[in-house]
Coordinates of N, CA and C in Angstrom, one line a residue:
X688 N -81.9 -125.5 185.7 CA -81.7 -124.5 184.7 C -80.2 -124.4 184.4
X689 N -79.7 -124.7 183.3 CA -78.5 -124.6 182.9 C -77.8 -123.0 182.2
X690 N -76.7 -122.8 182.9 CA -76.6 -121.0 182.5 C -75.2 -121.3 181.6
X691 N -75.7 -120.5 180.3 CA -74.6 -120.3 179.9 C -74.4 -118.6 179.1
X692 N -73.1 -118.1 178.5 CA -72.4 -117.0 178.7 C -72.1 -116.8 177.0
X693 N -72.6 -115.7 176.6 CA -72.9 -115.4 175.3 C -72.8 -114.3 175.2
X694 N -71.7 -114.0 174.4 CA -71.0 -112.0 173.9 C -71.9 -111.9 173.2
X695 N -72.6 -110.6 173.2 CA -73.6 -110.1 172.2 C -73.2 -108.6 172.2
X696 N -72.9 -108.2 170.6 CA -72.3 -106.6 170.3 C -73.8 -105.8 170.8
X697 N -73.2 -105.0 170.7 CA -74.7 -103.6 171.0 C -75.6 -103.6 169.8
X698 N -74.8 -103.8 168.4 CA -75.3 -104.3 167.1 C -76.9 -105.4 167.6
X699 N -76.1 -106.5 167.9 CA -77.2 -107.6 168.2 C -78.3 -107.6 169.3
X700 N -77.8 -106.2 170.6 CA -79.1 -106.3 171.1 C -79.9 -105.0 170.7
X701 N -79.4 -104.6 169.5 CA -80.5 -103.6 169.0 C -81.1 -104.6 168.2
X702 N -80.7 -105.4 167.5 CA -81.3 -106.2 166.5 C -82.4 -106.8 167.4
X703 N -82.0 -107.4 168.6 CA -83.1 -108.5 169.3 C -83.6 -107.5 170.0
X704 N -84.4 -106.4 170.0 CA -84.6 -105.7 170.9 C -86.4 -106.0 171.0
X705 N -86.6 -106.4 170.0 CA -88.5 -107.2 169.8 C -88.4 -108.1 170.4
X706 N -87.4 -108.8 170.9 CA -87.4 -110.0 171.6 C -87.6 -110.3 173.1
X707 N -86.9 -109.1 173.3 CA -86.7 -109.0 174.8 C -87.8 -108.0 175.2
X708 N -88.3 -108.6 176.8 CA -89.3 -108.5 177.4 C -88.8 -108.1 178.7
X709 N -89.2 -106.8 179.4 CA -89.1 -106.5 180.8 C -90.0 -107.2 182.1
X710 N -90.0 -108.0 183.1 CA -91.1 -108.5 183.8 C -91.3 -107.4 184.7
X711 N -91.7 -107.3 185.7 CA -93.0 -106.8 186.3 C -92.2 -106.9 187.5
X712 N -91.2 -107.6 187.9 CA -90.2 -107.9 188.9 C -88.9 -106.5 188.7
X713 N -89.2 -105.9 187.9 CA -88.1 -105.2 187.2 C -88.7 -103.5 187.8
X714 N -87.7 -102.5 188.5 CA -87.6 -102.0 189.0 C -88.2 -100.6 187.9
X715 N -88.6 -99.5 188.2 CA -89.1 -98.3 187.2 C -88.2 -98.6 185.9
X716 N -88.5 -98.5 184.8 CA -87.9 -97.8 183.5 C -87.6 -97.0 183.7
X717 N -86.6 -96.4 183.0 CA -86.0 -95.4 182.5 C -85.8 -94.4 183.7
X718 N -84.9 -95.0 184.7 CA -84.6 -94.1 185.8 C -83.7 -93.6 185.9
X719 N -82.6 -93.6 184.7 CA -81.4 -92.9 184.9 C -81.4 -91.4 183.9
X720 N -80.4 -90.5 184.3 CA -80.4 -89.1 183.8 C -79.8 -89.2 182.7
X721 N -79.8 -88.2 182.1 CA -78.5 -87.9 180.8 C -77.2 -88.2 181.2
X722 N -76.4 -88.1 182.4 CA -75.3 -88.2 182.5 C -75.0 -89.6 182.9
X723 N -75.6 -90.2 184.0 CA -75.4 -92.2 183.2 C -75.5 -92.9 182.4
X724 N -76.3 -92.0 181.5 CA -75.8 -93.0 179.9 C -74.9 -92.1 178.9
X725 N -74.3 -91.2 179.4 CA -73.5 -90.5 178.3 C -72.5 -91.5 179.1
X726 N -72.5 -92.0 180.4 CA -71.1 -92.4 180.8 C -70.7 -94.0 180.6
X727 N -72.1 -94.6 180.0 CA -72.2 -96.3 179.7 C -71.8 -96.3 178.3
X728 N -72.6 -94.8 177.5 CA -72.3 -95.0 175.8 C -70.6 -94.7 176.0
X729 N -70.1 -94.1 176.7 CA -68.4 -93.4 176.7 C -67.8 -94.7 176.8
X730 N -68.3 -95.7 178.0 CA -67.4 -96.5 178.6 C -67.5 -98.1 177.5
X731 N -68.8 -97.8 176.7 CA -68.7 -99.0 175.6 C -67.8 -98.2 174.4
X732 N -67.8 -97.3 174.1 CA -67.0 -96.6 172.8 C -65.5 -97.2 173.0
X733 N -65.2 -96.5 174.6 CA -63.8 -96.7 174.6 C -63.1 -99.0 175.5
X734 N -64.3 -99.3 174.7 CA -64.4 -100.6 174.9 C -63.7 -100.6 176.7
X735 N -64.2 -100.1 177.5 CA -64.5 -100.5 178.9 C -65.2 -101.2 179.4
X736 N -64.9 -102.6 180.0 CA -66.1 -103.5 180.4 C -67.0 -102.7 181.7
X737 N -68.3 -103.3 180.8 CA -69.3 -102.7 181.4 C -69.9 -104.1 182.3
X738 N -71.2 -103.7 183.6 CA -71.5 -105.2 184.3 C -72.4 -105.8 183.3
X739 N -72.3 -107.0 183.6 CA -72.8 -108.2 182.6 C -74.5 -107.9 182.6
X740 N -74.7 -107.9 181.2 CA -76.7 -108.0 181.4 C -77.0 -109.9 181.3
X741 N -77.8 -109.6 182.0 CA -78.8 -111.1 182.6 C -80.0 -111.0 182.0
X742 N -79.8 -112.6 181.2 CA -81.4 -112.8 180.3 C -81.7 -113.9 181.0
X743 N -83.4 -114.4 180.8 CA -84.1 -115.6 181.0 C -84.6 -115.6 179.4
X744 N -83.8 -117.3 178.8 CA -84.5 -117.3 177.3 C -85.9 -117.7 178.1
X745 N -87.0 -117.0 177.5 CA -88.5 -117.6 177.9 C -88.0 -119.0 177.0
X746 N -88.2 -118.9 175.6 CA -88.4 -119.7 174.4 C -87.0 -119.3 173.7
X747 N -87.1 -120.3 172.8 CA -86.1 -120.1 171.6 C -86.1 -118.4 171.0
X748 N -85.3 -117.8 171.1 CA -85.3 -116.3 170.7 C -85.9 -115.3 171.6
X749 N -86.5 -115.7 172.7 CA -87.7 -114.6 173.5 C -86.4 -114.7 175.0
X750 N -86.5 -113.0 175.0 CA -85.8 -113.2 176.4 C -86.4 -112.5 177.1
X751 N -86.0 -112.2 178.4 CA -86.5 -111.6 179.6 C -85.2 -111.1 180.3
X752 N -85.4 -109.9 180.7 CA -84.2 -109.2 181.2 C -84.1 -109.5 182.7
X753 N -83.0 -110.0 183.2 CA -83.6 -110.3 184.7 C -82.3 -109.4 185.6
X754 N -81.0 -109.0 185.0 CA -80.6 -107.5 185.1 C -79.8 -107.0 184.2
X755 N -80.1 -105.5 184.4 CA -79.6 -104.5 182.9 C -80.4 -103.7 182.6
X756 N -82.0 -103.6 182.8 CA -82.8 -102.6 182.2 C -82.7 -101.4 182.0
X757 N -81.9 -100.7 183.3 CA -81.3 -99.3 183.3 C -80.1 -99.2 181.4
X758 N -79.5 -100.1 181.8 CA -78.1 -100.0 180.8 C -78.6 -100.4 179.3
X759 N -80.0 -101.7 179.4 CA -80.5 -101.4 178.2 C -81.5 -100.1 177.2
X760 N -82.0 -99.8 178.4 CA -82.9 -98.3 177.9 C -81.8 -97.5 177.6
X761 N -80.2 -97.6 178.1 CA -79.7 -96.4 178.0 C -78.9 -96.2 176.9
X762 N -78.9 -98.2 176.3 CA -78.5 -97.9 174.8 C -79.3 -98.0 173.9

């Protein structure tokens, strides 16, 4: 499997958000409070790098989150 490293705005993973798929390997949804994502939406505003999200393309356009799901639900 060959990995490669792709900037995507918050723009584009709201746009791909039909695309992407949580597996079953992936820890509860939506486990974080109000105050961890006021502190991810603060730390993307004031353009602070945030940790990197990890996809598996299934197919051409279809992903799979393999980590991030906390940080994605939270945007």
């Amino acid at each position: 499997m060959k990995r490669r490293i792709e900037e995507w705005s918050v723009k584009k993973l709201l746009e791909s958000r039909e695309n992407i798929s949580f597996p079953d390997y992936q820890r509860e949804p939506k486990l974080w409070g109000l105050k961890e994502k006021q502190l991810l939406i603060d730390s993307i505003i004031i353009d602070m790098d945030i940790p990197k999200l990890y996809f598996n393309e299934i197919k051409k356009g279809d992903y799979e989150v393999v980590d991030g799901q906390q940080r994605l639900w939270a945007i």
